[in-house]
C-alpha atoms as one frame of an Amber mdcrd trajectory, in Angstrom:
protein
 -12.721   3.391  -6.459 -16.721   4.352  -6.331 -17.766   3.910  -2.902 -14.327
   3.589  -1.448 -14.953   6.469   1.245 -17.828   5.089   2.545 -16.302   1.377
   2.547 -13.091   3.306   4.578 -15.233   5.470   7.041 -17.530   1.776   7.682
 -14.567  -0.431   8.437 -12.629   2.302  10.755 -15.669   3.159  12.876 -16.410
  -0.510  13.394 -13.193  -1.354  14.868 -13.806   1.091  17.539 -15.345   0.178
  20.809 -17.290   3.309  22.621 -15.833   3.345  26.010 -12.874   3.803  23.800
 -14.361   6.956  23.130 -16.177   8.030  26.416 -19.114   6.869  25.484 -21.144
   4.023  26.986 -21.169   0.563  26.019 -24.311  -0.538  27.508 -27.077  -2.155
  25.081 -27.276  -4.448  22.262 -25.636  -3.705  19.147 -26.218  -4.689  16.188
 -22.808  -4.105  14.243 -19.536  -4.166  15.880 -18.222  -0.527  16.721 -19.787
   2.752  17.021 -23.115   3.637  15.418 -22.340   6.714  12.240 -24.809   8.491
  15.307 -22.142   8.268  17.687 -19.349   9.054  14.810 -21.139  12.522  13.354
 -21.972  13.236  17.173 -17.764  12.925  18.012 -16.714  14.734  14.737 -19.025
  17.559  15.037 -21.163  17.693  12.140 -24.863  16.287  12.003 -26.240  12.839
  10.531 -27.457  13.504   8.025 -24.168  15.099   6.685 -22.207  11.959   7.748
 -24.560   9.260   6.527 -24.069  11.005   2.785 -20.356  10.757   3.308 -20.875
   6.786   3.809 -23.346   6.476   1.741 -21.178   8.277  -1.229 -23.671  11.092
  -2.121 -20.753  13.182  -1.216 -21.436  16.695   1.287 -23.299  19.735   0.875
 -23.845  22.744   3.428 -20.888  24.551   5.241 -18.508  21.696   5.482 -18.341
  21.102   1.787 -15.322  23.447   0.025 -15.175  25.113  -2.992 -14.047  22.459
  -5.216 -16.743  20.511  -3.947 -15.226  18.234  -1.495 -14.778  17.781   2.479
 -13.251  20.540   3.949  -9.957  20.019   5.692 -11.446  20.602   9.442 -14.510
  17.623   8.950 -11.328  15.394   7.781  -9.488  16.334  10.821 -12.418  15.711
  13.030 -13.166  12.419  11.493  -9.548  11.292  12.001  -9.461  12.074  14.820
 -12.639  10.171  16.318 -11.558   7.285  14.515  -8.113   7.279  15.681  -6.861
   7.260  12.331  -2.863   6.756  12.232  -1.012   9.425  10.097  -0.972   7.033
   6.661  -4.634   6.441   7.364  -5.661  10.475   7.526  -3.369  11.078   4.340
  -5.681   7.910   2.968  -9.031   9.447   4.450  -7.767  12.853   2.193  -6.991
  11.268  -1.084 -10.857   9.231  -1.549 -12.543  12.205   0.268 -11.316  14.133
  -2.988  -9.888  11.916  -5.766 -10.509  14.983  -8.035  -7.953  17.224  -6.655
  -5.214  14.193  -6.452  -6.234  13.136 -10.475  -5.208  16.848 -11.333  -1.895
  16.473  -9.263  -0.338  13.099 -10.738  -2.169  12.833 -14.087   0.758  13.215
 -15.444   2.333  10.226 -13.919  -0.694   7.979 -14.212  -0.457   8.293 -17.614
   2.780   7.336 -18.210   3.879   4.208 -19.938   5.636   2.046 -17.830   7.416
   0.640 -21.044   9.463   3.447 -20.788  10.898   2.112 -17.683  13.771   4.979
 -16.239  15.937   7.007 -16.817  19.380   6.120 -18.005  21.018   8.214 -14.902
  19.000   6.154 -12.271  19.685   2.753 -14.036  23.292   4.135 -13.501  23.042
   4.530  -9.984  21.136   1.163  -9.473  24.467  -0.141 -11.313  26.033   1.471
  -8.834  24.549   0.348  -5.624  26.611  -3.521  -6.923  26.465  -4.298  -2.544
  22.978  -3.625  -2.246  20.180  -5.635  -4.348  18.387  -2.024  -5.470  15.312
  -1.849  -7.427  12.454   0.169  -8.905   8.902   0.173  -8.888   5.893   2.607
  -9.826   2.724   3.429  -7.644   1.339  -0.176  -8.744   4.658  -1.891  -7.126
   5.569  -2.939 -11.127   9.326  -3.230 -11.061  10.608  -1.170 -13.774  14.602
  -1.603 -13.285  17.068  -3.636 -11.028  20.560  -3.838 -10.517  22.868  -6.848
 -11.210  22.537  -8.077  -7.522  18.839  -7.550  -7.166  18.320 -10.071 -10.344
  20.164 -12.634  -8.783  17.858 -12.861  -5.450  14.773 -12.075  -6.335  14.795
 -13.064 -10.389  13.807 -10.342 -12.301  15.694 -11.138 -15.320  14.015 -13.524
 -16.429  10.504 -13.327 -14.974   7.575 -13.241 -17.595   5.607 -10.857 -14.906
   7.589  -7.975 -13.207   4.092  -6.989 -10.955   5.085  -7.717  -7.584   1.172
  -8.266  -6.354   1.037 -10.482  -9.313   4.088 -12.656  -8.599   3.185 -12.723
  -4.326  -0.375 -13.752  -4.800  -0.320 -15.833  -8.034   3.125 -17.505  -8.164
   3.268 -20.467  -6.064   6.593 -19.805  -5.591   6.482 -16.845  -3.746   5.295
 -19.135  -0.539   9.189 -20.383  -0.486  10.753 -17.191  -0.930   8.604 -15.318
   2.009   8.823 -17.212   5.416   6.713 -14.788   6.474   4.189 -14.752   4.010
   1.375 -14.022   6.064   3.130 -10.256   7.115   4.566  -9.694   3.624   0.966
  -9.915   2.043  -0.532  -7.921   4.448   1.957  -4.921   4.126   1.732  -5.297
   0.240  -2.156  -4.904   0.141  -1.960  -1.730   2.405   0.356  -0.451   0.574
  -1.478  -1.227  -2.467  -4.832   0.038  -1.289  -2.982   3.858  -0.084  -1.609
   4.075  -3.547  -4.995   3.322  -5.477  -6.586   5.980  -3.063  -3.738   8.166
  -4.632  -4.818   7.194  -8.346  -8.426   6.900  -8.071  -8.879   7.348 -12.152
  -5.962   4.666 -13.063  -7.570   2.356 -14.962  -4.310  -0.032 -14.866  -4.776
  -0.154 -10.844  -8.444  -1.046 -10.980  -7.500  -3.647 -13.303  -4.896  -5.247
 -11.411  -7.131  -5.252  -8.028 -10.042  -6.615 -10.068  -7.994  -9.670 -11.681
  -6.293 -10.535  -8.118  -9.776 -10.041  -6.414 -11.299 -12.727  -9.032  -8.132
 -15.332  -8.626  -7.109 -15.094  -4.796  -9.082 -15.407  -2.085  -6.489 -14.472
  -0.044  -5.914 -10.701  -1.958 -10.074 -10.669  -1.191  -9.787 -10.907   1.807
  -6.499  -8.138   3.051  -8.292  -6.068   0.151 -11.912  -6.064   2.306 -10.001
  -5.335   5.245  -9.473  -1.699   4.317  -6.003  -1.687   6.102  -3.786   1.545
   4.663  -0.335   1.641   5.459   3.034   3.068   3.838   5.829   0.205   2.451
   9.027   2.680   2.629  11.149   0.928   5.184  11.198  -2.440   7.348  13.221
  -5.912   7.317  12.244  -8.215   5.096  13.387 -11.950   5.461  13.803 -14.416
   2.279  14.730 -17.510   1.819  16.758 -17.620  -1.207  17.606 -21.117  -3.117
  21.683 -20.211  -3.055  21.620 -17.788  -0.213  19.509 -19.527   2.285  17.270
 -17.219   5.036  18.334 -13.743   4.620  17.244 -10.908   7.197  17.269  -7.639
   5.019  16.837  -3.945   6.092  14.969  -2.051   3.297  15.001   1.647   2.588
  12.834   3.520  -0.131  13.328   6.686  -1.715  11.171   8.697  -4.238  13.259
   9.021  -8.034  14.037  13.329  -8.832  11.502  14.294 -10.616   8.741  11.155
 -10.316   7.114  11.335  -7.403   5.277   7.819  -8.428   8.818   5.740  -8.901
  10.186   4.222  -6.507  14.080   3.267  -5.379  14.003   0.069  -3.189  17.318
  -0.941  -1.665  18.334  -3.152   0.561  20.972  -2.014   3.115  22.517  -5.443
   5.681  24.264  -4.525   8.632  28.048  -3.849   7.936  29.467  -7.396   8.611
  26.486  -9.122   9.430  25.638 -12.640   8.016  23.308 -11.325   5.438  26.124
  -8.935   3.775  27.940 -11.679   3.812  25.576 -14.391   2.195  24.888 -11.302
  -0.504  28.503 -11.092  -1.508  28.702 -14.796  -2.301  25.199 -14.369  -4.163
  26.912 -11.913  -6.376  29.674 -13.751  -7.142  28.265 -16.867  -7.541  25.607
 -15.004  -9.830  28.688 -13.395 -11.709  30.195 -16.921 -12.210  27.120 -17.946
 -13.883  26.849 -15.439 -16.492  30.449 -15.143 -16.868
C-alpha cells in the first residue's frame, strides 16, 4: 500500500471543481480539480506540509501526533475540503496511519483462512435454510455457506472460493451478474477500504497484484480510488434454474471476528424471488437426495 495516501488525496482533490469550493475558476489549468495550493489553503495547514502528505514523506511539525502520524483535526480538515463521504474519511484514517490499524487486527490478518469458522456459526448458517447465507473474510474469500447458498451461487464445488477472483476471472460470472458493470464497481471499493484496513497483509497485496496483471477491467475500478462499504444493497442474478432473481442483502460482523463476515440474503415475504428460492432448494435437495 506504499504511496496509497498520496494516490487517495490526488484522485479526491481532482474530482473537485473550485467554484465548488468558493474559489474561482478562472485560468488555465493544467490538471483537472483543485491545485494541492488551493487544498492546504482550504484545510488549514501550509504547502509544504500537504505536498509531503502526497508525496508520502509523511508530516512533521504540530500537525504530526505522537505516534507519528496525522493528527485527527488535519484529517478532519482534509475531509472535509474534499467532501469526503463518511466510508471515504474512515478510508482517509486507515492509510494516513496503517501502523496503528496493523497493531489493531494483526491478529486477524494473520489468521489462516483454512480454518474457516466456527462450528456455532456454520450452525446458524444451517439454520438460515430460507435465506442463501454466507461467509467471507476482509479479502471477500468465502469461508462457509449454507445448503441454499451452494445451490445459487456454487460454492460446493468451485476450485476458487475468492469472490474478486471468480467476478473478474471467470467468464461465467458475466451470466450470473446482469449488472455486471455495478457489481464490479461496488466489489473493488469495497476491496480497496478493506486493504486500507490491512495495509501489511501480504495475501491482499497479492490478490490485487495478480488481478491488476490479468484484468484490465480490475486496473482500471482499482486506479479509480473509489472507497465504499459492501454491507447492504439488492443484488440481481440470473441463476441457470432460478432465472433473474432481485435479492436484498444484509451483512453482519461474526462475535468475536471483526474481519468475518455473515452475508445473507433476505426476499420480500411473498415476493417472486422467495418464491423462485424455495423451488431452488428443493430442486437442489432433489439432486443430492
Amino acid at each position: 500500500m506504499d504511496g496509497e495516501l498520496g494516490d487517495f488525496l490526488r484522485s479526491r482533490r481532482a474530482r473537485i471543481r473550485p467554484e465548488e469550493v468558493g474559489l474561482p475558476s478562472y485560468g488555465r489549468r493544467r490538471v483537472p480539480g483543485l491545485r494541492r495550493e488551493e487544498v492546504a489553503q482550504l484545510a488549514g495547514v501550509s504547502v509544504d506540509y500537504y505536498v509531503r502528505l502526497e508525496q508520502g514523506r509523511g508530516p512533521a511539525g504540530p500537525a504530526r501526533t505522537k505516534a507519528g502520524g496525522v493528527s485527527d483535526a488535519v484529517l478532519d480538515a482534509l475531509a472535509r475540503v474534499l467532501r469526503l463521504d463518511a466510508a471515504e474519511h474512515e478510508y482517509l484514517r486507515a492509510v494516513a496511519r496503517p501502523h496503528r490499524r496493523d497493531g489493531a487486527r494483526a491478529a486477524g490478518a494473520s489468521r489462516d483462512t483454512a480454518s474457516r469458522v466456527r462450528p456455532g456459526v456454520q450452525l446458524l448458517l444451517d439454520g438460515m435454510d430460507r435465506n442463501p447465507a454466507y461467509v467471507v473474510d476482509h479479502r471477500m474469500e468465502v469461508l462457509a455457506w449454507n445448503a441454499l447458498a451452494d445451490a445459487l451461487l456454487g460454492f460446493g464445488g468451485a476450485d476458487d472460493l475468492s469472490l474478486p477472483r471468480r467476478l473478474f476471472l471467470d467468464p461465467a460470472s458475466r451470466d450470473l451478474y446482469p449488472d455486471r458493470d455495478e457489481v464490479t464497481a461496488q466489489m473493488v471499493a469495497h476491496l480497496r477500504l478493506q486493504a486500507g484496513h490491512h495495509p501489511g497483509d501480504r495475501a491482499t497485496a497479492e490478490l490485487v497484484a495478480e488481478l491488476s496483471e490479468a484484468s484490465a477491467e480490475f486496473r482500471r475500478l482499482w486506479a479509480d480510488h473509489l472507497v465504499k462499504p459492501c454491507d447492504h444493497g439488492v443484488k440481481l442474478l440470473r441463476h441457470p434454474v432460478a432465472g433473474l432473481l432481485s435479492l436484498p442483502y444484509e451483512t453482519l460482523t461474526v462475535p468475536g471476528d471483526p474481519d468475518r463476515t455473515i452475508v445473507a440474503y433476505v426476499p420480500e415475504p411473498g415476493s417472486d424471488a422467495q418464491e423462485r428460492l424455495a423451488l431452488l432448494g428443493s430442486w437442489a435437495t432433489t439432486r443430492t437426495g
